[in-house]
PDB file of C-alpha atoms and ligand atoms in Angstrom:
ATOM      1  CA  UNK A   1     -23.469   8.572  10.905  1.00 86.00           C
ATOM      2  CA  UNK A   2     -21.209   6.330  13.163  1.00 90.00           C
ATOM      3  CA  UNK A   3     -19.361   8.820  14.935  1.00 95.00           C
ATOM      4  CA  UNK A   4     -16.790   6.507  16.236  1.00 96.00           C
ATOM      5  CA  UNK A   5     -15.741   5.294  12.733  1.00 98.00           C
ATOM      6  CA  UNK A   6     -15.598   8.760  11.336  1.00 98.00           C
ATOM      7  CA  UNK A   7     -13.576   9.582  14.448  1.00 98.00           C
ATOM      8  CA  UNK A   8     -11.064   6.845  13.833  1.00 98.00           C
ATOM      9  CA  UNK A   9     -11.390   7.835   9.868  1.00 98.00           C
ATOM     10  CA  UNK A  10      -9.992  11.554  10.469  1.00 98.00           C
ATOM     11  CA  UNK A  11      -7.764  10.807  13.478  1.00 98.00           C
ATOM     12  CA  UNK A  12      -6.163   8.115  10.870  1.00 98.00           C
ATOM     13  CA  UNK A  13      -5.845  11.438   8.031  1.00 98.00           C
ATOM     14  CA  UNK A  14      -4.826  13.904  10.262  1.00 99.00           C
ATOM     15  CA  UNK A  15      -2.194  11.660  12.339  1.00 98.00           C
ATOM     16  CA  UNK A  16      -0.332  11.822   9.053  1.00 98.00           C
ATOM     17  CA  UNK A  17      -0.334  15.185   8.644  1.00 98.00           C
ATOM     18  CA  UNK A  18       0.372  16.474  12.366  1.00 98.00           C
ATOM     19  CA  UNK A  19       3.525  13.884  12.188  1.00 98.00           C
ATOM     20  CA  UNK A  20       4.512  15.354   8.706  1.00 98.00           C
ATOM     21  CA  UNK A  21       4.117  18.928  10.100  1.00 98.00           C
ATOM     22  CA  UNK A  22       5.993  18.691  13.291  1.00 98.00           C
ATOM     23  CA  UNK A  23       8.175  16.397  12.238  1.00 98.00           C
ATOM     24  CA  UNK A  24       9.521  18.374   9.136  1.00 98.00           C
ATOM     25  CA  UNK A  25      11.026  20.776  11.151  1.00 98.00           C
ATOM     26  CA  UNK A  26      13.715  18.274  12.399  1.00 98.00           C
ATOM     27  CA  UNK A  27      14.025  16.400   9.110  1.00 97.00           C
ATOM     28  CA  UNK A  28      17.909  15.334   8.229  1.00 96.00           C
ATOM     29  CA  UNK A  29      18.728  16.499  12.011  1.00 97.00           C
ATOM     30  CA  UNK A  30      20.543  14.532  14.057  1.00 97.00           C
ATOM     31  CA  UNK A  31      18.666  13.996  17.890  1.00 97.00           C
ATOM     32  CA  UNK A  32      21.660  16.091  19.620  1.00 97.00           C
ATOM     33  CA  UNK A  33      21.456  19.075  17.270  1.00 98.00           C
ATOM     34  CA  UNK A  34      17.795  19.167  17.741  1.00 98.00           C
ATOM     35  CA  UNK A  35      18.464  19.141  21.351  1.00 98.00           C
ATOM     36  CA  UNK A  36      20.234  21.693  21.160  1.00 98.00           C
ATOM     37  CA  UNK A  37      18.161  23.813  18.834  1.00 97.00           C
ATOM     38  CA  UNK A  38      14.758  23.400  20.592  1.00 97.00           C
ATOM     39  CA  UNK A  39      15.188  21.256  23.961  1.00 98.00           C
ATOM     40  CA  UNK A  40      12.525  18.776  22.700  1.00 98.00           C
ATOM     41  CA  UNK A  41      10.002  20.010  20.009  1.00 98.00           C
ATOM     42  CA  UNK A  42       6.915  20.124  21.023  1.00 98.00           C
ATOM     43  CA  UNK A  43       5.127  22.537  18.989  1.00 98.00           C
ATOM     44  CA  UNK A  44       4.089  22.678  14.824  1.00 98.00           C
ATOM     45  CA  UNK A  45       6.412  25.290  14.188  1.00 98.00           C
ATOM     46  CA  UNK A  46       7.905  24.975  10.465  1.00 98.00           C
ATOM     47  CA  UNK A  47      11.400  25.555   9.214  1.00 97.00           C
ATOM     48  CA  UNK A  48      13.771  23.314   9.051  1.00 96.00           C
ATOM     49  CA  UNK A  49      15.522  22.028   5.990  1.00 95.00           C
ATOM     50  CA  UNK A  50      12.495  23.048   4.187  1.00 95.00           C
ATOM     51  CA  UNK A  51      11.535  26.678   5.563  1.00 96.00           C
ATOM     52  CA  UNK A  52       8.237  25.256   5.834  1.00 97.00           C
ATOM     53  CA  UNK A  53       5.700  27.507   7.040  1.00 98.00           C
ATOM     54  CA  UNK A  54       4.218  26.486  10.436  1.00 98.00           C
ATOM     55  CA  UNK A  55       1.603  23.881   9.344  1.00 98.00           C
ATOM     56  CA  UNK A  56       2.823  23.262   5.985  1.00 98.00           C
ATOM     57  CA  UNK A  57       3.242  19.462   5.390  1.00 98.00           C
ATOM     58  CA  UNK A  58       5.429  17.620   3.123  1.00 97.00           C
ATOM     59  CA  UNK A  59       5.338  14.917   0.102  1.00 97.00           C
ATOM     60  CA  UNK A  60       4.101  12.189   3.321  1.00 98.00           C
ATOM     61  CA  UNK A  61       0.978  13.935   3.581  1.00 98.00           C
ATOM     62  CA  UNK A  62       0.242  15.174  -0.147  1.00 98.00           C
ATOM     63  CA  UNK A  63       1.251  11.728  -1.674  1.00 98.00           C
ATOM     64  CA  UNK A  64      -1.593  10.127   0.889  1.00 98.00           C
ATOM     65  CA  UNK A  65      -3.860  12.609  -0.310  1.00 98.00           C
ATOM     66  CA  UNK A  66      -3.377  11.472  -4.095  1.00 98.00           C
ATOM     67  CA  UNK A  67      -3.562   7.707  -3.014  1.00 98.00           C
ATOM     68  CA  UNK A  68      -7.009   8.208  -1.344  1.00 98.00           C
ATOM     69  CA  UNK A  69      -8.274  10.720  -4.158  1.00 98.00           C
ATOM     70  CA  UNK A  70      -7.039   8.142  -6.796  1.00 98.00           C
ATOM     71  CA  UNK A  71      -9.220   5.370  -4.904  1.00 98.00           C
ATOM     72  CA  UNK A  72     -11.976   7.804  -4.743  1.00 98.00           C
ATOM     73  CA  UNK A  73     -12.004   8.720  -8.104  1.00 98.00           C
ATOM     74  CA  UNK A  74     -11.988   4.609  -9.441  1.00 98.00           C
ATOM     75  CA  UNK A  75     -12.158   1.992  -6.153  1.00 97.00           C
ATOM     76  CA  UNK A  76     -11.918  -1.225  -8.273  1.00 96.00           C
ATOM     77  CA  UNK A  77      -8.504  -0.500 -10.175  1.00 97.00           C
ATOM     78  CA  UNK A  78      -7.371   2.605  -8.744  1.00 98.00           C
ATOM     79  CA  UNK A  79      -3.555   2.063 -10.235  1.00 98.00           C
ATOM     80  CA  UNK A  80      -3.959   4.960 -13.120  1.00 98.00           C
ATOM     81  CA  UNK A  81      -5.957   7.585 -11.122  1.00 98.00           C
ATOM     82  CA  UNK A  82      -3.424   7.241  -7.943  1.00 98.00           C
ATOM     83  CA  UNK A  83      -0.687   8.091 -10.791  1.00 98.00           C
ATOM     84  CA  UNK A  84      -2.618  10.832 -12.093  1.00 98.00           C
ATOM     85  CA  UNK A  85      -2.922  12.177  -9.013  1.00 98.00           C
ATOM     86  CA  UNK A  86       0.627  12.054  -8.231  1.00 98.00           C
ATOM     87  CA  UNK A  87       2.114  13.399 -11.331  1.00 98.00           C
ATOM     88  CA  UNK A  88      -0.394  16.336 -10.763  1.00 97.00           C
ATOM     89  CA  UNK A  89       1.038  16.671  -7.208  1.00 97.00           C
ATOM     90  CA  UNK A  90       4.461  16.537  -8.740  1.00 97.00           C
ATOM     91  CA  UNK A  91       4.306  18.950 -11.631  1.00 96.00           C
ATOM     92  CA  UNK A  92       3.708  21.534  -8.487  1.00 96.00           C
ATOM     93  CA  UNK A  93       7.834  21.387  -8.539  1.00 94.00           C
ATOM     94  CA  UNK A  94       7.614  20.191  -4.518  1.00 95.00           C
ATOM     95  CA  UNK A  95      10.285  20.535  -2.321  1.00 89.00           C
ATOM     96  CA  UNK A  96      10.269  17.528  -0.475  1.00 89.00           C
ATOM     97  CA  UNK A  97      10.572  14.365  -2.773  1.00 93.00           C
ATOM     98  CA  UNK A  98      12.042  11.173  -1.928  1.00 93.00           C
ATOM     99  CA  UNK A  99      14.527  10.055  -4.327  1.00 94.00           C
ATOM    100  CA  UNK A 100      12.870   6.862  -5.549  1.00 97.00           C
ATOM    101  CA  UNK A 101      10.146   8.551  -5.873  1.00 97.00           C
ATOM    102  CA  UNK A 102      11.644  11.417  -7.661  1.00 97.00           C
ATOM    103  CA  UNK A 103      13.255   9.060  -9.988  1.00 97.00           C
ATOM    104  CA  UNK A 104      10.157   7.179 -10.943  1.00 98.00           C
ATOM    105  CA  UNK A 105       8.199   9.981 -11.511  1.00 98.00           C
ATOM    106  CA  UNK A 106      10.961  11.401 -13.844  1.00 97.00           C
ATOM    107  CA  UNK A 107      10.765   8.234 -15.780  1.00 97.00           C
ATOM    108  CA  UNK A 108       7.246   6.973 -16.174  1.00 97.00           C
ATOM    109  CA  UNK A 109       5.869   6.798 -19.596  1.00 96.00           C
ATOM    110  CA  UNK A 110       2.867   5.122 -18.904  1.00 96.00           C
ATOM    111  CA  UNK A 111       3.573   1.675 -17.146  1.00 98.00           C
ATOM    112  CA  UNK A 112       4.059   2.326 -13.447  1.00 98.00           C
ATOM    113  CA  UNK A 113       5.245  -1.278 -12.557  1.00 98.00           C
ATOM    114  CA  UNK A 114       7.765  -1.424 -14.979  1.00 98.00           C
ATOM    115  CA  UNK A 115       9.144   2.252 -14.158  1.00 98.00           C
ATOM    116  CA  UNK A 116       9.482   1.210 -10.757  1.00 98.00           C
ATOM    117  CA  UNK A 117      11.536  -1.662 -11.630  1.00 98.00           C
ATOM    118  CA  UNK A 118      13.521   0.630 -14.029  1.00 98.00           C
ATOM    119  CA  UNK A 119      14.067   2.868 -11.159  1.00 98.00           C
ATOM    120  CA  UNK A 120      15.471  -0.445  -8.986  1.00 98.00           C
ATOM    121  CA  UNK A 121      17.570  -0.892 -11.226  1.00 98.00           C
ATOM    122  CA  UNK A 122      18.996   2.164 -11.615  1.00 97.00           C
ATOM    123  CA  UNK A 123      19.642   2.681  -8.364  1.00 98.00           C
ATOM    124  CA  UNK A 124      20.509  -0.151  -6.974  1.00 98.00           C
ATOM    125  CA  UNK A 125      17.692  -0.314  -4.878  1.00 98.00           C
ATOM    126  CA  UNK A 126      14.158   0.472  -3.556  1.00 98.00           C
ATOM    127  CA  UNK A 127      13.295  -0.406  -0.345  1.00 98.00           C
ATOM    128  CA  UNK A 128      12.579   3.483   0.684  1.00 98.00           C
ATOM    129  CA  UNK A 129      10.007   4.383   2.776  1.00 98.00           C
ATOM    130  CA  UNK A 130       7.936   6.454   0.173  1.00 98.00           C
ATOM    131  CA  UNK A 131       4.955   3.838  -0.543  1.00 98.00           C
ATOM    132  CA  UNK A 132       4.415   3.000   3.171  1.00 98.00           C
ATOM    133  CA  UNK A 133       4.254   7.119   3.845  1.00 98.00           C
ATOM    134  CA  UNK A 134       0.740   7.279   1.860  1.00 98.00           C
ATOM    135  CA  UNK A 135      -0.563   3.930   1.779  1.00 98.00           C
ATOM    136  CA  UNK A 136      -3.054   4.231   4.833  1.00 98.00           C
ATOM    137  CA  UNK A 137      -6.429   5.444   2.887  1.00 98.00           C
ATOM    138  CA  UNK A 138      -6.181   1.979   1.235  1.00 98.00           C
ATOM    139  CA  UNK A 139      -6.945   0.529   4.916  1.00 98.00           C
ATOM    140  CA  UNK A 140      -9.560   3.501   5.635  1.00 98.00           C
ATOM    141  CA  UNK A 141     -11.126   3.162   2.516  1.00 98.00           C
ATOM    142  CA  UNK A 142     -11.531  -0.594   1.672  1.00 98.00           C
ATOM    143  CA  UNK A 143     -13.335  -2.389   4.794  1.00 96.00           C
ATOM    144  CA  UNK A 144     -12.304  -5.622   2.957  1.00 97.00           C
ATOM    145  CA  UNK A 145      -9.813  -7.571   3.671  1.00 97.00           C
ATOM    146  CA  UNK A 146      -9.333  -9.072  -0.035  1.00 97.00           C
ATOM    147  CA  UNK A 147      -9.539  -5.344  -1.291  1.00 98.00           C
ATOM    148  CA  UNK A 148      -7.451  -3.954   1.211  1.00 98.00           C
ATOM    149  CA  UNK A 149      -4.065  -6.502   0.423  1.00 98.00           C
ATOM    150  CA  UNK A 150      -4.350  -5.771  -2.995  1.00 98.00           C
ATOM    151  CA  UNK A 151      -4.881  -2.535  -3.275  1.00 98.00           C
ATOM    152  CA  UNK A 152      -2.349  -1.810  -0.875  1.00 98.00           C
ATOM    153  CA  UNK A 153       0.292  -4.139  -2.683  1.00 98.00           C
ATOM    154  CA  UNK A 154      -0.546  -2.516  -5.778  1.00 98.00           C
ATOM    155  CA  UNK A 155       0.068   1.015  -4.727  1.00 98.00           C
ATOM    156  CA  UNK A 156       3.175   0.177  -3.378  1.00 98.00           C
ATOM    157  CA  UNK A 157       4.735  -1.642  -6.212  1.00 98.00           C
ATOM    158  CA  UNK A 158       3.960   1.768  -8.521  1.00 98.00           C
ATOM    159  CA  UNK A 159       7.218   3.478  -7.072  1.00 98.00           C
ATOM    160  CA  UNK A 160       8.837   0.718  -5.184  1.00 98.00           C
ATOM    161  CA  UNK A 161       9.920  -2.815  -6.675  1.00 98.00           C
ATOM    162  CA  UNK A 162      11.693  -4.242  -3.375  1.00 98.00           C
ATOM    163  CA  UNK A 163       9.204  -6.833  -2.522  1.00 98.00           C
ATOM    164  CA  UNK A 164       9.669  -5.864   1.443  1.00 98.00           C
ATOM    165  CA  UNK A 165       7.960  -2.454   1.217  1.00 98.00           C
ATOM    166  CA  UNK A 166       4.635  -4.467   0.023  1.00 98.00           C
ATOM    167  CA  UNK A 167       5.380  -6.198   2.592  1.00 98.00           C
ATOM    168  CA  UNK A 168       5.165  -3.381   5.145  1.00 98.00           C
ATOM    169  CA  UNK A 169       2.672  -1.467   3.602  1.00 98.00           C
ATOM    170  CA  UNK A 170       0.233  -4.210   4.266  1.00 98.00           C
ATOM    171  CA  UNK A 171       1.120  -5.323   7.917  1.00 98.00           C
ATOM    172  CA  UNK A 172       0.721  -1.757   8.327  1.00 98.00           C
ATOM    173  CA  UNK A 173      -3.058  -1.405   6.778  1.00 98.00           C
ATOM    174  CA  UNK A 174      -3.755  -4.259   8.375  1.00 98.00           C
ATOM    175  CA  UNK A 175      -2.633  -2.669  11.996  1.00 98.00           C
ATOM    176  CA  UNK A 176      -5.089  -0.110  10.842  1.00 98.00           C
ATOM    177  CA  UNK A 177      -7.850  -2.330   9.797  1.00 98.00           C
ATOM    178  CA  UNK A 178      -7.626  -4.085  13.090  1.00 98.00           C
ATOM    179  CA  UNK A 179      -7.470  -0.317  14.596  1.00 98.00           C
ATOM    180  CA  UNK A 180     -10.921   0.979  12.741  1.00 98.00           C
ATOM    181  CA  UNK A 181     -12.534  -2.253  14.045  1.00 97.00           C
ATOM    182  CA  UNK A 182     -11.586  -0.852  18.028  1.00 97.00           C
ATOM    183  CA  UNK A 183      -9.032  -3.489  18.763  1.00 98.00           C
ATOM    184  CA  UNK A 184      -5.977  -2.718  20.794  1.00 98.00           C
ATOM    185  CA  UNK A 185      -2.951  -0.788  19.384  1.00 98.00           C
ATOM    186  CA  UNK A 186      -0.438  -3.402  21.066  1.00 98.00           C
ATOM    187  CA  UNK A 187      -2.537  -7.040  20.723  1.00 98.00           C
ATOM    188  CA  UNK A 188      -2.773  -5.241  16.690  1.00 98.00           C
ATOM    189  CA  UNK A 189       0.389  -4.665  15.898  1.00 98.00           C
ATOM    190  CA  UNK A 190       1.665  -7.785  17.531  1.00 98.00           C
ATOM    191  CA  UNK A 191      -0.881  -9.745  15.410  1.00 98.00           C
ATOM    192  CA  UNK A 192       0.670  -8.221  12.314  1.00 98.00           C
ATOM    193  CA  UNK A 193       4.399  -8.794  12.398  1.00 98.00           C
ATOM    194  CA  UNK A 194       4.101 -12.287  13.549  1.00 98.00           C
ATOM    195  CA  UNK A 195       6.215 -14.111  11.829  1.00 97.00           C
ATOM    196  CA  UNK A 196       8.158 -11.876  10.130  1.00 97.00           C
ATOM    197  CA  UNK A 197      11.293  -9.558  10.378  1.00 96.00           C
ATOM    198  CA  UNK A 198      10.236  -7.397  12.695  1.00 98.00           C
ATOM    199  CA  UNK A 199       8.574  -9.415  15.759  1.00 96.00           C
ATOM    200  CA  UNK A 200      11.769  -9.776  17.702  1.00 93.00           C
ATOM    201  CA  UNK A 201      12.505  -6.150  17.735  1.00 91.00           C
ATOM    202  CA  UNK A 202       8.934  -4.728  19.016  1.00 95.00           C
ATOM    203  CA  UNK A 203      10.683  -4.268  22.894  1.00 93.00           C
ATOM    204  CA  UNK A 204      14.534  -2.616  22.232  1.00 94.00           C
ATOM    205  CA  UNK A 205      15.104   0.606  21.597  1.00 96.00           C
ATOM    206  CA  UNK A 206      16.113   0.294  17.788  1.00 97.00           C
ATOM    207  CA  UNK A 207      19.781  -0.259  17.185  1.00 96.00           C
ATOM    208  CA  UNK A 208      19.441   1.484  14.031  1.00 97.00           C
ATOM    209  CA  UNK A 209      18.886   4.801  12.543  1.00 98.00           C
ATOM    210  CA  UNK A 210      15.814   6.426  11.934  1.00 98.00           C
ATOM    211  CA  UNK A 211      16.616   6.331   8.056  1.00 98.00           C
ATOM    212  CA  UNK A 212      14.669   6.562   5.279  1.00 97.00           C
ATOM    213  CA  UNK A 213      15.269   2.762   4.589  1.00 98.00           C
ATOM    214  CA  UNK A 214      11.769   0.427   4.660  1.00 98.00           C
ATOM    215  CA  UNK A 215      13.303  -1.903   7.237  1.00 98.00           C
ATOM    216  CA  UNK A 216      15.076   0.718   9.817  1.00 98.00           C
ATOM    217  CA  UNK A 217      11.730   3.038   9.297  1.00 98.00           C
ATOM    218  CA  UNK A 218       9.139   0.566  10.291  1.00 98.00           C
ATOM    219  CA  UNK A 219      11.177  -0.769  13.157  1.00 98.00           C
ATOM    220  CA  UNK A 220      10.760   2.463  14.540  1.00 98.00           C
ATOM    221  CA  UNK A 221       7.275   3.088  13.884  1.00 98.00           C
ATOM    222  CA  UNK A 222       6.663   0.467  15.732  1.00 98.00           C
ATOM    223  CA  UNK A 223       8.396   0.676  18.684  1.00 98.00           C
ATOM    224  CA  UNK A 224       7.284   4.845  18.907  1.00 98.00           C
ATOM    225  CA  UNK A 225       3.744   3.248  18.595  1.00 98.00           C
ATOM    226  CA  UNK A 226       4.224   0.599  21.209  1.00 98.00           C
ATOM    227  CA  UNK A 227       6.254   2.532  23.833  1.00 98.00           C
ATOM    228  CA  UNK A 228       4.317   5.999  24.551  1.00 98.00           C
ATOM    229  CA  UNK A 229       0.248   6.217  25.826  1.00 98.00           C
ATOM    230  CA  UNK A 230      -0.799   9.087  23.633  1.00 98.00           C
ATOM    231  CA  UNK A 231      -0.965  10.621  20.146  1.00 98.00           C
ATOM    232  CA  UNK A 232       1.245  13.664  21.469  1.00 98.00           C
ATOM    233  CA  UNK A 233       3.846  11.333  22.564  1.00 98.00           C
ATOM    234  CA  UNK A 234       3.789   9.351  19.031  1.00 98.00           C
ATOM    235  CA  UNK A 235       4.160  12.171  17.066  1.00 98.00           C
ATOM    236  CA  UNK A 236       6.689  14.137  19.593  1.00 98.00           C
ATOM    237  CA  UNK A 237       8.939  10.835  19.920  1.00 98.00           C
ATOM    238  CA  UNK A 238       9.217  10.568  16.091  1.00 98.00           C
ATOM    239  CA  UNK A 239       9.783  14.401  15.538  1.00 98.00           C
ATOM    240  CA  UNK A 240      12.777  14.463  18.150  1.00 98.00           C
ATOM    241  CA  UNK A 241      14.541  11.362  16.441  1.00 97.00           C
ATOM    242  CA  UNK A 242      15.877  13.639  13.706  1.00 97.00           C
ATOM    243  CA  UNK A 243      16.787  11.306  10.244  1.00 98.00           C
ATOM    244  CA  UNK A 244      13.841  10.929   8.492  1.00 98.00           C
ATOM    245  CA  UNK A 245      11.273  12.499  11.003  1.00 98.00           C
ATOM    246  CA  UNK A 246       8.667  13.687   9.197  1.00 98.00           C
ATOM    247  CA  UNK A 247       7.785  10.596   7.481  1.00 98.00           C
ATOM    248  CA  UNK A 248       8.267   8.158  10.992  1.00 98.00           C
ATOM    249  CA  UNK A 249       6.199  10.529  12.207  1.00 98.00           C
ATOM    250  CA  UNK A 250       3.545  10.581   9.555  1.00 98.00           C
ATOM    251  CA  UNK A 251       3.310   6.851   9.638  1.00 98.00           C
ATOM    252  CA  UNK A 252       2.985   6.095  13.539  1.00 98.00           C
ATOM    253  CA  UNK A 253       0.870   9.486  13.388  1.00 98.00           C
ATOM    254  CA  UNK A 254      -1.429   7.467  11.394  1.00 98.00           C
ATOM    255  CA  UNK A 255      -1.727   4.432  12.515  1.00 98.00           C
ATOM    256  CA  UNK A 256      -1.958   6.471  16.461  1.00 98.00           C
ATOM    257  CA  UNK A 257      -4.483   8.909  14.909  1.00 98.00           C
ATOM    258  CA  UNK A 258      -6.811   5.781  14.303  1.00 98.00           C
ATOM    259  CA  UNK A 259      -6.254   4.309  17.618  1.00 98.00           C
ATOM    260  CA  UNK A 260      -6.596   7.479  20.269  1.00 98.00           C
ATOM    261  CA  UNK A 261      -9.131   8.772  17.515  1.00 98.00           C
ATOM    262  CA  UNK A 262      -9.129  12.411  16.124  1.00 98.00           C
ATOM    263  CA  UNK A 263     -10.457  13.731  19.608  1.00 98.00           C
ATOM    264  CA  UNK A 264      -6.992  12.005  20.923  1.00 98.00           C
ATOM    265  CA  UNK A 265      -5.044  15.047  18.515  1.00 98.00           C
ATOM    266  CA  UNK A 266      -4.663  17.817  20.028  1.00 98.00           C
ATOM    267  CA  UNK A 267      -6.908  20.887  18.641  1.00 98.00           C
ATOM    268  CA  UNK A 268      -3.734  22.917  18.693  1.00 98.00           C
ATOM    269  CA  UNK A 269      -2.156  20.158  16.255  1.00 98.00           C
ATOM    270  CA  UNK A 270      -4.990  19.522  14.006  1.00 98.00           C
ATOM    271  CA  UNK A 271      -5.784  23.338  13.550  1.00 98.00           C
ATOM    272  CA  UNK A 272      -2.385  24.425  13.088  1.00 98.00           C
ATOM    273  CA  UNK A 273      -2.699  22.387   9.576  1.00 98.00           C
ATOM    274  CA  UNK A 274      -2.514  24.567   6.645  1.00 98.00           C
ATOM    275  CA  UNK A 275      -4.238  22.377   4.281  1.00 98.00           C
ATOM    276  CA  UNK A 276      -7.411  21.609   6.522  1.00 98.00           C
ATOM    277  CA  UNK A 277     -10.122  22.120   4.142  1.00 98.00           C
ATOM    278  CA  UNK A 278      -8.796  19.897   1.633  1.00 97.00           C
ATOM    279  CA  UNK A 279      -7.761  16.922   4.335  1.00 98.00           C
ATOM    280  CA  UNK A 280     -11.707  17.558   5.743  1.00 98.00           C
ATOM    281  CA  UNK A 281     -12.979  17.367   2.422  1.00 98.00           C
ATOM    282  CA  UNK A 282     -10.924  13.431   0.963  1.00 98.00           C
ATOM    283  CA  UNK A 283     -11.892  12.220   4.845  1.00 98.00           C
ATOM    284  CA  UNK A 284     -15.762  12.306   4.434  1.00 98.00           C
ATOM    285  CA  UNK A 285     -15.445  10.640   0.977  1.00 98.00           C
ATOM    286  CA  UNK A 286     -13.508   8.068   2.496  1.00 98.00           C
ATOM    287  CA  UNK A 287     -16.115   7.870   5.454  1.00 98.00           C
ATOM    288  CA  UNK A 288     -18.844   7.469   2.346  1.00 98.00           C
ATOM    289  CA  UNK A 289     -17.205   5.083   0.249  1.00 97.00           C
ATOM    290  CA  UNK A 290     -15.990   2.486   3.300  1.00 97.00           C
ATOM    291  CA  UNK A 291     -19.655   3.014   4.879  1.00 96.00           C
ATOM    292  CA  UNK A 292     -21.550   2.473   1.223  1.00 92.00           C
ATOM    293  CA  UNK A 293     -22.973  -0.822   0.370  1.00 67.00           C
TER     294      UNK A 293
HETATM  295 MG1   MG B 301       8.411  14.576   3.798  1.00 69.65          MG
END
């Protein structure tokens, strides 16, 4: 087995879920009532606008859960089986649901691409965070680059028609390809966004909220990721902004799980998750399907 890469594999997995879990506490908070409620969180605790139990985790870490067991289940067109998934997962009646999400899921009849542009139209818009929350087990799964961008497009465009959360979703699994190889969180990420949107803002603190908005959430993944030396800082930083909390945290938790590897989480963190077995369980399939053929 190559240690390293199964390392990287379940640091990517649990990142998620640590930054769903301590970041759900403070979800919808703003940063000065959390100050005020716990100093700076620190600790998986639950509650919150959820009454979560302490290391329950939200939609963020069960959607990424159906995406990888949807790829598991059928790697070269893995469209149908993610959605199977995730109409299982949402039958459950969960409490946390994104509302593009929610809407999609309320609609489909069979043709996820053209519910998802239904659910554009009807409200207005798409460009939530909700396919860039559970898109990373495209990136740990797929060791192709070809693969990988389509896959990850694909995925994405099942709940969310704007044309900039593809966008994200794959500078983002390619940050994590680059990050399963061993290459630098910084020199990765700066790779990535060339060119685009979000290369001028890598250095100032955002100037805007950390909302559930594509644009305003990646800015601040990014600038969590690229501003603290540690996976406890990642996940802290994003749990302590308030707004959408649990999901910036699941995302830079990611990405930072890969980097500073699962012995970079602290063993307070990862065993204070309630659904360990079943995250253990989706991460060695993952480890077998990227390391077959
Ligand atoms: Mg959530």
């Amino acid at each position: 087995m190559d240690n390293m890469l199964m390392d990287r594999i379940k640091g990517g997995m649990y990142g998620v879920a640590v930054g769903d879990a301590l970041g759900g506490t403070t979800e919808f908070m703003t940063e000065r009532e959390i100050k005020e409620k716990y100093g700076y969180l620190t600790e998986i605790i639950g509650g919150g606008v959820w009454n979560l139990e302490p290391g329950e985790v939200t939609d963020d870490t069960m959607m990424t859960l159906g995406a990888a067991d949807g790829i598991l289940e059928n790697a070269e067109e893995p469209v149908e089986a993610i959605g199977h998934f995730f109409m299982e997962w949402y039958r459950t009646r969960p409490k946390d649901i994104g509302n593009i999400i929610r809407h999609v899921f309320g609609k489909y009849e069979g043709d996820w691409f053209e519910t998802a542009f239904v659910a554009h139209m009807d409200l207005g818009q798409s460009a939530g965070n909700g396919s860039l929350m559970r898109c990373l087990p495209v990136a740990l799964a797929y060791k192709e680059l070809a693969d990988l961008d389509r896959v990850t497009i694909m995925q994405s465009r099942m709940t969310h028609y704007d044309p900039r959360c593809a966008e994200v979703c794959v500078m983002y699994n390619r940050i994590a390809h680059r990050l399963l190889q061993g290459e630098d969180l910084g020199t990765s990420i700066k790779a990535e966004v060339k060119g685009s949107e979000y290369e001028e803002h890598l250095e100032a603190l955002p100037d805007c909220p950390p909302s559930g908005f594509i644009v305003h959430t990646f800015r601040w993944v990014l600038y969590i990721l690229l501003h603290t030396a540690n996976f406890e800082e990642v996940v802290q930083k994003a749990a302590n902004l308030g707004g959408d909390s649990d999901t910036i945290g699941a995302i830079a938790g990611g990405l930072a799980g890969i980097y500073y590897s699962y012995e970079g989480i602290p063993a307070r963190y990862a065993n204070a998750i309630l659904i360990k077995e079943r995250l253990d369980h989706t991460i060695s399939q993952l480890y077998e399907m990227r390391t077959s053929c």
